[in-house]
mmCIF file of C-alpha atoms in Angstrom:
data_model
loop_
_atom_site.group_PDB
_atom_site.id
_atom_site.type_symbol
_atom_site.label_atom_id
_atom_site.label_comp_id
_atom_site.label_asym_id
_atom_site.label_seq_id
_atom_site.Cartn_x
_atom_site.Cartn_y
_atom_site.Cartn_z
ATOM 1 C CA ARG I 172 20.744 12.227 1.095
ATOM 2 C CA LYS I 173 23.885 14.082 0.731
ATOM 3 C CA GLY I 174 24.997 14.903 -3.018
ATOM 4 C CA LEU I 175 21.566 14.022 -4.525
ATOM 5 C CA ASP I 176 21.232 15.732 -7.885
ATOM 6 C CA ALA I 177 19.504 19.123 -7.617
ATOM 7 C CA SER I 178 17.740 18.465 -11.102
ATOM 8 C CA ILE I 179 15.602 15.772 -9.376
ATOM 9 C CA GLN I 180 13.404 18.023 -7.374
ATOM 10 C CA GLN I 181 14.069 20.780 -5.096
ATOM 11 C CA PRO I 182 11.983 20.789 -1.713
ATOM 12 C CA GLY I 183 8.537 22.378 -2.417
ATOM 13 C CA ARG I 184 9.278 22.976 -6.068
ATOM 14 C CA THR I 185 6.082 23.309 -8.096
ATOM 15 C CA GLY I 186 7.315 24.964 -11.211
ATOM 16 C CA MET I 187 6.085 22.290 -13.536
ATOM 17 C CA GLY I 188 2.646 22.372 -11.856
ATOM 18 C CA PHE I 189 1.038 19.337 -10.361
ATOM 19 C CA THR I 190 -1.831 17.479 -11.815
ATOM 20 C CA LYS I 191 -3.793 15.188 -9.557
ATOM 21 C CA TYR I 192 -4.707 12.136 -11.309
ATOM 22 C CA PRO I 193 -8.473 11.699 -11.838
ATOM 23 C CA LYS I 194 -10.513 9.272 -9.795
ATOM 24 C CA ILE I 195 -11.582 6.417 -11.787
ATOM 25 C CA PRO I 196 -15.369 5.435 -11.598
ATOM 26 C CA LEU I 197 -16.704 2.236 -11.228
ATOM 27 C CA SER I 198 -19.419 2.372 -14.115
ATOM 28 C CA THR I 199 -20.183 4.251 -17.178
ATOM 29 C CA LYS I 200 -23.410 5.785 -15.593
ATOM 30 C CA ASP I 201 -22.008 9.266 -15.389
ATOM 31 C CA MET I 202 -20.454 9.077 -19.133
ATOM 32 C CA PRO I 203 -23.469 10.115 -21.064
ATOM 33 C CA ASP I 204 -21.454 10.737 -24.390
ATOM 34 C CA LEU I 205 -19.889 7.261 -24.836
ATOM 35 C CA PRO I 206 -18.234 7.317 -28.276
ATOM 36 C CA ALA I 207 -20.045 5.028 -30.695
ATOM 37 C CA GLY I 208 -17.685 2.548 -32.503
ATOM 38 C CA ALA I 209 -14.667 3.369 -30.296
ATOM 39 C CA GLU I 210 -11.978 0.716 -29.603
ATOM 40 C CA TRP I 211 -11.710 0.044 -25.949
ATOM 41 C CA ILE I 212 -8.931 -1.934 -24.130
ATOM 42 C CA VAL I 213 -8.672 -3.602 -20.812
ATOM 43 C CA THR I 214 -5.563 -3.595 -18.542
ATOM 44 C CA GLU I 215 -4.876 -5.237 -15.121
ATOM 45 C CA LYS I 216 -5.590 -2.593 -12.250
ATOM 46 C CA LEU I 217 -2.486 -2.999 -9.855
ATOM 47 C CA HIS I 218 -2.793 -2.702 -6.175
ATOM 48 C CA GLY I 219 -0.582 -0.113 -5.270
ATOM 49 C CA ALA I 220 0.094 3.841 -4.671
ATOM 50 C CA ASN I 221 -0.804 6.412 -7.507
ATOM 51 C CA PHE I 222 2.610 8.008 -8.667
ATOM 52 C CA SER I 223 3.938 10.018 -11.374
ATOM 53 C CA VAL I 224 7.175 11.196 -12.793
ATOM 54 C CA ALA I 225 7.387 14.422 -14.763
ATOM 55 C CA CYS I 226 10.119 16.087 -16.901
ATOM 56 C CA ASP I 227 10.236 19.694 -17.963
ATOM 57 C CA ALA I 228 11.915 21.216 -21.011
ATOM 58 C CA ASP I 229 15.021 21.783 -18.964
ATOM 59 C CA GLY I 230 15.360 18.085 -18.303
ATOM 60 C CA LYS I 231 14.259 18.618 -14.571
ATOM 61 C CA VAL I 232 12.726 15.635 -13.070
ATOM 62 C CA GLU I 233 9.953 15.656 -10.467
ATOM 63 C CA PHE I 234 8.113 13.150 -8.608
ATOM 64 C CA ALA I 235 4.439 13.012 -7.048
ATOM 65 C CA LYS I 236 1.912 10.949 -5.215
ATOM 66 C CA ARG I 237 -1.698 11.430 -5.719
ATOM 67 C CA SER I 238 -2.249 14.344 -3.257
ATOM 68 C CA GLY I 239 0.553 16.324 -4.299
ATOM 69 C CA PRO I 240 4.454 16.869 -5.417
ATOM 70 C CA LEU I 241 7.058 14.884 -3.314
ATOM 71 C CA PRO I 242 9.894 17.101 -1.580
ATOM 72 C CA LEU I 243 13.192 15.771 -1.233
ATOM 73 C CA GLU I 244 12.752 15.007 2.448
ATOM 74 C CA GLU I 245 9.628 12.748 1.751
ATOM 75 C CA ASP I 246 10.488 9.091 1.297
ATOM 76 C CA PHE I 247 7.274 7.959 -0.050
ATOM 77 C CA TYR I 248 7.019 4.084 0.460
ATOM 78 C CA SER I 249 10.857 4.092 0.653
ATOM 79 C CA PHE I 250 11.169 5.138 -3.118
ATOM 80 C CA ARG I 251 14.044 7.622 -2.430
ATOM 81 C CA SER I 252 15.828 5.044 0.047
ATOM 82 C CA GLN I 253 15.445 2.292 -2.691
ATOM 83 C CA ARG I 254 17.064 4.687 -5.393
ATOM 84 C CA LEU I 255 13.968 4.376 -7.615
ATOM 85 C CA ASP I 256 14.110 8.157 -7.795
ATOM 86 C CA ARG I 257 17.651 7.810 -9.564
ATOM 87 C CA ARG I 258 16.552 4.820 -11.624
ATOM 88 C CA LEU I 259 13.614 6.956 -13.156
ATOM 89 C CA GLN I 260 15.492 10.246 -14.086
ATOM 90 C CA GLU I 261 17.026 8.988 -17.577
ATOM 91 C CA PRO I 262 13.761 7.178 -18.582
ATOM 92 C CA ALA I 263 11.671 10.560 -17.802
ATOM 93 C CA ARG I 264 14.136 12.441 -19.754
ATOM 94 C CA ARG I 265 14.176 10.179 -22.870
ATOM 95 C CA GLY I 266 10.343 9.853 -22.544
ATOM 96 C CA ARG I 267 9.981 13.485 -22.834
ATOM 97 C CA ALA I 268 12.459 13.796 -25.645
ATOM 98 C CA LEU I 269 10.914 10.801 -27.608
ATOM 99 C CA ALA I 270 7.436 12.582 -26.993
ATOM 100 C CA VAL I 271 8.737 15.672 -28.840
ATOM 101 C CA ARG I 272 10.308 13.676 -31.623
ATOM 102 C CA CYS I 273 7.256 11.740 -32.317
ATOM 103 C CA GLY I 274 5.165 14.962 -32.073
ATOM 104 C CA LEU I 275 3.118 14.251 -28.974
ATOM 105 C CA ALA I 276 4.635 16.996 -27.154
ATOM 106 C CA ALA I 277 5.913 20.535 -28.328
ATOM 107 C CA SER I 278 9.454 21.682 -27.366
ATOM 108 C CA GLY I 279 8.506 23.793 -24.358
ATOM 109 C CA ASP I 280 6.017 21.084 -22.979
ATOM 110 C CA SER I 281 6.380 19.133 -19.775
ATOM 111 C CA VAL I 282 5.557 15.322 -20.007
ATOM 112 C CA CYS I 283 4.325 13.405 -17.076
ATOM 113 C CA VAL I 284 3.979 9.648 -16.862
ATOM 114 C CA PHE I 285 1.397 8.544 -14.451
ATOM 115 C CA GLY I 286 1.595 4.912 -12.961
ATOM 116 C CA GLU I 287 1.236 2.833 -9.910
ATOM 117 C CA LEU I 288 4.280 2.250 -7.381
ATOM 118 C CA VAL I 289 3.913 -1.305 -6.375
ATOM 119 C CA GLY I 290 6.060 -3.949 -4.752
ATOM 120 C CA GLY I 291 8.192 -4.526 -1.785
ATOM 121 C CA HIS I 292 7.340 -8.270 -0.936
ATOM 122 C CA TYR I 293 7.150 -11.482 -2.778
ATOM 123 C CA PRO I 294 6.676 -14.415 -0.730
ATOM 124 C CA HIS I 295 8.360 -17.232 -2.656
ATOM 125 C CA PRO I 296 11.025 -19.585 -1.244
ATOM 126 C CA ASP I 297 13.343 -18.790 -4.255
ATOM 127 C CA VAL I 298 13.102 -15.014 -4.249
ATOM 128 C CA ASN I 299 15.203 -13.192 -1.714
ATOM 129 C CA PRO I 300 13.571 -10.161 -0.011
ATOM 130 C CA VAL I 301 14.782 -6.665 0.333
ATOM 131 C CA PRO I 302 15.943 -6.097 3.679
ATOM 132 C CA GLY I 303 13.982 -3.453 5.527
ATOM 133 C CA LEU I 304 11.624 -3.033 2.801
ATOM 134 C CA GLN I 305 7.868 -3.106 3.411
ATOM 135 C CA PRO I 306 4.976 -3.823 0.834
ATOM 136 C CA VAL I 307 3.334 -0.844 -0.694
ATOM 137 C CA GLN I 308 0.154 -2.790 -0.350
ATOM 138 C CA ARG I 309 -0.942 -6.165 0.769
ATOM 139 C CA GLY I 310 -3.185 -8.646 -1.000
ATOM 140 C CA VAL I 311 -1.374 -8.995 -4.463
ATOM 141 C CA TRP I 312 2.094 -9.701 -4.540
ATOM 142 C CA TYR I 313 4.194 -8.259 -7.501
ATOM 143 C CA SER I 314 7.963 -7.897 -6.766
ATOM 144 C CA PRO I 315 10.396 -7.982 -3.725
ATOM 145 C CA ASP I 316 11.626 -4.639 -5.028
ATOM 146 C CA LEU I 317 9.840 -1.444 -5.759
ATOM 147 C CA ARG I 318 8.669 -0.912 -9.314
ATOM 148 C CA PHE I 319 6.942 1.926 -11.065
ATOM 149 C CA ILE I 320 4.446 0.766 -14.020
ATOM 150 C CA GLY I 321 3.098 3.599 -16.069
ATOM 151 C CA PHE I 322 -0.395 3.528 -17.692
ATOM 152 C CA ASP I 323 -0.945 7.022 -18.820
ATOM 153 C CA LEU I 324 1.143 9.759 -20.501
ATOM 154 C CA ALA I 325 0.085 13.462 -20.163
ATOM 155 C CA VAL I 326 1.675 16.434 -21.851
ATOM 156 C CA THR I 327 1.155 19.896 -20.236
ATOM 157 C CA PRO I 328 2.013 23.175 -22.224
ATOM 158 C CA HIS I 329 3.003 26.155 -20.025
ATOM 159 C CA HIS I 330 0.124 27.417 -17.780
ATOM 160 C CA GLN I 331 -2.587 25.002 -19.625
ATOM 161 C CA PRO I 332 -4.240 21.833 -18.273
ATOM 162 C CA PRO I 333 -2.752 18.491 -19.213
ATOM 163 C CA ARG I 334 -3.405 16.430 -22.601
ATOM 164 C CA TYR I 335 -3.437 12.633 -22.241
ATOM 165 C CA THR I 336 -2.201 10.915 -25.189
ATOM 166 C CA ASP I 337 -3.541 7.851 -26.918
ATOM 167 C CA PHE I 338 -2.761 4.625 -25.152
ATOM 168 C CA ASP I 339 -0.917 2.781 -27.818
ATOM 169 C CA ALA I 340 1.343 6.163 -28.598
ATOM 170 C CA ALA I 341 1.890 6.361 -24.682
ATOM 171 C CA ALA I 342 2.722 2.736 -24.216
ATOM 172 C CA SER I 343 5.247 2.838 -27.304
ATOM 173 C CA CYS I 344 6.987 6.080 -25.999
ATOM 174 C CA CYS I 345 7.090 5.068 -22.468
ATOM 175 C CA GLU I 346 8.509 1.505 -22.985
ATOM 176 C CA ALA I 347 10.950 2.914 -25.519
ATOM 177 C CA ALA I 348 12.107 5.335 -22.831
ATOM 178 C CA GLY I 349 12.651 2.365 -20.386
ATOM 179 C CA PHE I 350 9.466 2.534 -18.518
ATOM 180 C CA LEU I 351 7.412 -0.556 -17.690
ATOM 181 C CA PHE I 352 3.867 0.076 -19.010
ATOM 182 C CA ALA I 353 0.531 -1.402 -18.508
ATOM 183 C CA ALA I 354 0.091 -4.450 -20.956
ATOM 184 C CA VAL I 355 -3.479 -4.756 -22.810
ATOM 185 C CA LEU I 356 -5.213 -7.927 -21.862
ATOM 186 C CA ALA I 357 -8.217 -7.269 -24.137
ATOM 187 C CA ARG I 358 -9.309 -4.941 -27.209
ATOM 188 C CA GLY I 359 -12.534 -4.401 -28.971
ATOM 189 C CA THR I 360 -15.839 -2.949 -28.574
ATOM 190 C CA LEU I 361 -17.179 -1.746 -25.050
ATOM 191 C CA PRO I 362 -19.376 -4.921 -24.793
ATOM 192 C CA HIS I 363 -16.587 -7.219 -25.433
ATOM 193 C CA CYS I 364 -14.184 -5.337 -22.832
ATOM 194 C CA LEU I 365 -16.912 -5.488 -20.412
ATOM 195 C CA GLU I 366 -17.293 -9.288 -20.761
ATOM 196 C CA SER I 367 -13.495 -9.584 -20.104
ATOM 197 C CA PRO I 368 -12.761 -11.875 -16.796
ATOM 198 C CA ILE I 369 -11.846 -9.676 -13.687
ATOM 199 C CA ARG I 370 -10.809 -12.596 -11.578
ATOM 200 C CA PHE I 371 -7.332 -13.805 -12.626
ATOM 201 C CA SER I 372 -3.883 -14.204 -11.197
ATOM 202 C CA SER I 373 -1.800 -10.996 -11.515
ATOM 203 C CA ARG I 374 0.214 -11.017 -14.851
ATOM 204 C CA LEU I 375 2.848 -8.720 -13.462
ATOM 205 C CA PRO I 376 5.160 -11.212 -11.610
ATOM 206 C CA ALA I 377 5.515 -13.113 -14.857
ATOM 207 C CA ARG I 378 6.515 -10.117 -16.914
ATOM 208 C CA LEU I 379 9.129 -9.351 -14.240
ATOM 209 C CA GLY I 380 10.393 -13.012 -14.543
ATOM 210 C CA LEU I 381 9.422 -14.170 -11.329
ATOM 211 C CA PRO I 382 8.073 -17.525 -10.522
ATOM 212 C CA SER I 383 4.382 -18.131 -9.658
ATOM 213 C CA LEU I 384 3.176 -18.187 -6.239
ATOM 214 C CA GLU I 385 1.440 -21.336 -4.599
ATOM 215 C CA ASP I 386 -1.639 -19.505 -4.096
ATOM 216 C CA ASP I 387 -3.875 -17.472 -6.840
ATOM 217 C CA ASN I 388 -2.173 -14.166 -6.199
ATOM 218 C CA LEU I 389 -5.347 -12.587 -7.580
ATOM 219 C CA ALA I 390 -5.384 -9.330 -9.526
ATOM 220 C CA GLU I 391 -7.397 -6.310 -7.993
ATOM 221 C CA GLY I 392 -9.297 -6.065 -11.101
ATOM 222 C CA VAL I 393 -9.209 -4.497 -14.487
ATOM 223 C CA VAL I 394 -9.449 -0.784 -15.932
ATOM 224 C CA VAL I 395 -11.434 -0.626 -19.109
ATOM 225 C CA ARG I 396 -10.856 2.491 -21.290
ATOM 226 C CA THR I 397 -10.877 3.973 -24.657
ATOM 227 C CA ALA I 398 -7.734 3.247 -26.812
ATOM 228 C CA ARG I 399 -7.956 7.109 -27.921
ATOM 229 C CA GLU I 400 -7.902 10.306 -26.250
ATOM 230 C CA GLY I 401 -9.458 13.616 -27.135
ATOM 231 C CA LEU I 402 -13.085 13.369 -25.923
ATOM 232 C CA PRO I 403 -14.652 16.242 -23.648
ATOM 233 C CA LEU I 404 -14.422 13.636 -20.623
ATOM 234 C CA ARG I 405 -11.963 10.810 -20.399
ATOM 235 C CA THR I 406 -13.808 7.453 -20.705
ATOM 236 C CA LEU I 407 -12.392 4.864 -18.380
ATOM 237 C CA LEU I 408 -13.560 2.728 -15.599
ATOM 238 C CA LYS I 409 -12.317 0.178 -13.226
ATOM 239 C CA ARG I 410 -13.874 -3.126 -12.355
ATOM 240 C CA LYS I 411 -12.533 -4.881 -9.050
ATOM 241 C CA ILE I 412 -13.101 -8.250 -7.672
ATOM 242 C CA ASP I 413 -15.155 -8.384 -4.172
ATOM 243 C CA GLU I 414 -11.956 -8.946 -2.176
ATOM 244 C CA PHE I 415 -10.756 -5.536 -3.173
ATOM 245 C CA GLY I 416 -14.254 -3.833 -2.811
ATOM 246 C CA GLU I 417 -14.430 -0.536 -0.914
ATOM 247 C CA THR I 418 -17.930 -1.019 -0.008
ATOM 248 C CA ARG I 419 -19.190 -4.202 2.095
ATOM 249 C CA TYR I 420 -22.698 -4.907 3.418
ATOM 250 C CA SER I 421 -22.742 -6.674 6.778
ATOM 251 C CA SER I 422 -26.184 -8.327 5.904
ATOM 252 C CA PRO I 423 -26.621 -10.457 3.043
ATOM 253 C CA ASN I 424 -30.226 -9.098 2.745
ATOM 254 C CA TRP I 425 -29.182 -5.579 2.561
ATOM 255 C CA ALA I 426 -29.883 -5.675 -1.222
ATOM 256 C CA ALA I 427 -33.568 -6.462 -0.647
ATOM 257 C CA ALA I 428 -33.808 -3.918 2.168
ATOM 258 C CA LYS I 429 -32.551 -0.937 -0.392
ATOM 259 C CA SER I 430 -35.341 -2.284 -2.815
ATOM 260 C CA GLY I 431 -38.155 -2.248 -0.128
ATOM 261 C CA GLY I 432 -37.661 -5.507 1.142
ATOM 262 C CA ALA I 433 -36.988 -6.916 4.638
ATOM 263 C CA ARG I 434 -35.792 -3.937 6.198
ATOM 264 C CA ALA I 435 -38.021 -1.393 4.492
ATOM 265 C CA ALA I 436 -39.613 -0.444 7.701
ATOM 266 C CA SER I 437 -36.300 1.243 8.822
ATOM 267 C CA GLY I 438 -36.065 4.873 8.766
ATOM 268 C CA PRO I 439 -33.965 7.151 6.728
ATOM 269 C CA HIS I 440 -31.499 7.437 9.797
ATOM 270 C CA ASP I 441 -31.078 3.513 9.884
ATOM 271 C CA LEU I 442 -30.795 3.309 6.006
ATOM 272 C CA LEU I 443 -27.926 6.017 6.257
ATOM 273 C CA ARG I 444 -26.184 4.282 9.090
ATOM 274 C CA TYR I 445 -25.883 1.147 7.194
ATOM 275 C CA GLU I 446 -24.771 2.707 3.999
ATOM 276 C CA ALA I 447 -22.173 4.680 5.850
ATOM 277 C CA MET I 448 -20.908 1.583 7.944
ATOM 278 C CA ALA I 449 -20.650 -0.461 4.855
ATOM 279 C CA ARG I 450 -18.024 2.090 3.306
ATOM 280 C CA VAL I 451 -15.852 1.749 6.528
ATOM 281 C CA THR I 452 -13.558 -0.968 4.820
ATOM 282 C CA GLU I 453 -9.898 -1.857 4.866
ATOM 283 C CA SER I 454 -9.902 -1.740 1.272
ATOM 284 C CA ARG I 455 -11.085 1.878 1.410
ATOM 285 C CA PHE I 456 -8.620 2.848 4.074
ATOM 286 C CA GLU I 457 -5.699 1.366 2.181
ATOM 287 C CA ALA I 458 -6.713 3.534 -0.822
ATOM 288 C CA VAL I 459 -6.945 6.658 1.432
ATOM 289 C CA GLU I 460 -3.569 5.697 2.993
ATOM 290 C CA SER I 461 -1.884 5.457 -0.344
ATOM 291 C CA LYS I 462 -2.378 9.062 -1.294
ATOM 292 C CA THR I 463 -0.095 10.032 1.447
ATOM 293 C CA GLY I 464 2.048 7.187 2.425
ATOM 294 C CA ARG I 465 2.367 4.463 4.954
ATOM 295 C CA LEU I 466 0.787 5.726 8.335
ATOM 296 C CA ASP I 467 3.241 6.090 11.378
ATOM 297 C CA ALA I 468 1.368 5.219 14.499
ATOM 298 C CA ALA I 469 3.674 7.202 16.385
ATOM 299 C CA ASP I 470 2.968 10.444 14.137
ATOM 300 C CA LYS I 471 -0.158 11.968 15.975
ATOM 301 C CA VAL I 472 -0.582 14.751 13.254
ATOM 302 C CA ALA I 473 -0.548 12.174 10.330
ATOM 303 C CA CYS I 474 -2.857 9.807 12.270
ATOM 304 C CA ARG I 475 -5.667 12.733 12.793
ATOM 305 C CA LYS I 476 -5.086 13.681 8.862
ATOM 306 C CA VAL I 477 -5.687 10.166 7.777
ATOM 307 C CA LEU I 478 -8.680 9.709 9.927
ATOM 308 C CA GLU I 479 -10.247 12.820 8.855
ATOM 309 C CA ASP I 480 -9.432 11.903 4.951
ATOM 310 C CA PHE I 481 -10.808 8.428 5.607
ATOM 311 C CA LYS I 482 -14.218 9.853 6.985
ATOM 312 C CA GLU I 483 -14.288 12.471 4.005
ATOM 313 C CA ASP I 484 -13.893 9.646 1.536
ATOM 314 C CA VAL I 485 -16.866 7.920 3.175
ATOM 315 C CA ARG I 486 -18.890 10.846 2.863
ATOM 316 C CA LEU I 487 -17.919 11.530 -0.762
ATOM 317 C CA ALA I 488 -18.628 7.911 -1.439
ATOM 318 C CA LEU I 489 -22.286 8.283 -0.040
ATOM 319 C CA VAL I 490 -22.641 11.047 -2.535
ATOM 320 C CA GLU I 491 -20.982 9.513 -5.504
ATOM 321 C CA ASP I 492 -22.968 6.109 -5.094
ATOM 322 C CA GLY I 493 -26.234 8.012 -4.906
ATOM 323 C CA VAL I 494 -27.121 7.339 -1.381
ATOM 324 C CA ALA I 495 -27.275 11.200 -0.859
ATOM 325 C CA SER I 496 -28.183 13.593 -3.669
ATOM 326 C CA SER I 497 -25.595 15.954 -3.018
ATOM 327 C CA GLU I 498 -22.874 16.899 -0.125
ATOM 328 C CA ALA I 499 -25.228 19.650 1.091
ATOM 329 C CA ALA I 500 -28.110 17.044 1.612
ATOM 330 C CA LEU I 501 -25.636 14.504 3.354
ATOM 331 C CA ALA I 502 -24.460 17.159 5.894
ATOM 332 C CA GLU I 503 -27.913 18.028 6.869
ATOM 333 C CA ALA I 504 -28.972 14.200 7.061
ATOM 334 C CA LEU I 505 -26.041 13.333 9.143
ATOM 335 C CA SER I 506 -26.790 13.526 12.936
ATOM 336 C CA GLN I 507 -24.218 14.023 15.552
ATOM 337 C CA GLU I 508 -24.935 10.645 16.774
ATOM 338 C CA LEU I 509 -24.049 9.029 13.072
ATOM 339 C CA CYS I 510 -21.085 11.169 12.954
ATOM 340 C CA ASP I 511 -19.646 10.185 16.068
ATOM 341 C CA GLU I 512 -20.318 6.458 15.258
ATOM 342 C CA LEU I 513 -18.539 7.055 11.980
ATOM 343 C CA ASP I 514 -15.534 8.449 13.521
ATOM 344 C CA ARG I 515 -15.452 5.386 16.079
ATOM 345 C CA ALA I 516 -15.815 2.986 13.312
ATOM 346 C CA CYS I 517 -12.950 4.619 11.330
ATOM 347 C CA ARG I 518 -10.733 4.988 14.294
ATOM 348 C CA GLY I 519 -11.253 1.147 15.309
ATOM 349 C CA LEU I 520 -10.440 -0.041 11.563
ATOM 350 C CA ILE I 521 -7.436 2.128 11.194
ATOM 351 C CA GLY I 522 -6.079 0.881 14.714
ATOM 352 C CA SER I 523 -6.821 -2.705 13.646
ATOM 353 C CA VAL I 524 -5.116 -2.287 10.295
ATOM 354 C CA VAL I 525 -1.948 -0.579 11.795
ATOM 355 C CA GLY I 526 -1.748 -2.801 14.745
ATOM 356 C CA ARG I 527 -1.485 -5.971 12.509
ATOM 357 C CA ARG I 528 1.534 -4.446 11.097
ATOM 358 C CA ALA I 529 3.494 -3.743 14.170
#
């Protein structure tokens, strides 16, 4: 856009460095050193696109998606054409100034607010749509316009890795600066927080002053995390309702088969095939797509990239979920026939999803 303030971000600018927000696990099984007696909190997991706003010591503001910084020419989910970039500039600068004033950051540090970009559609007769705007994600409705909801505050000294701040301090700083920030749904021990319900109507529309929808408008799930940071590993996990699960088995007897039941006679190739196909889901594709932006079916380069990203995400999930012991072991086990079938399945699902949007 002509006349855009150069302090927002120059194309390709990476002076602050880029930090990719870590993937949130589904359980604590890979967290061997859970802090005893720690306070845990529960927040709603929003169904949108990972997004971040960073400000350096010179007051320059940068935006990023999960996969990297956003250049001026990239209108990620319409955040520039909807002028959300302009609206987030001053909160970003105030947030950094408050972080320095409160002792969360030093004078030369960059400060980054990580969060979720949501909204774009709200199907209520009394709520006017935003002309031409499409939803960031479907399945949960938050707002007719685009909204950025923060959930983490990271401080980055020059040429050093980021340091995440305690949740309550991050929330106080960000809200005082003018950001919307994740609300705490429950607080207590880990067992108490794990008992917190994950099936409930999203709380965000009410926070935004919007009327309730006729249907349940179920939240995607919750994030359970320690209230304090500073541990060797970050301790947080996500819990999703089944409707947003990224793995779905086609047979109700599949759990028995994995334990040596109905399909125990199947060979390793059949077992791997079922596990791989169970991970080719619409929820997984949408999560992959949200890292780069809404797919344009006419952009063949982007289509090929999202296809490869989708297949890679399925392969990584097979390793992370323990189906294969390592990426090397999985590569050895995947036959050309199964690779071709995975390619066809991913292509078919992408075509179906994108076709419904047309």
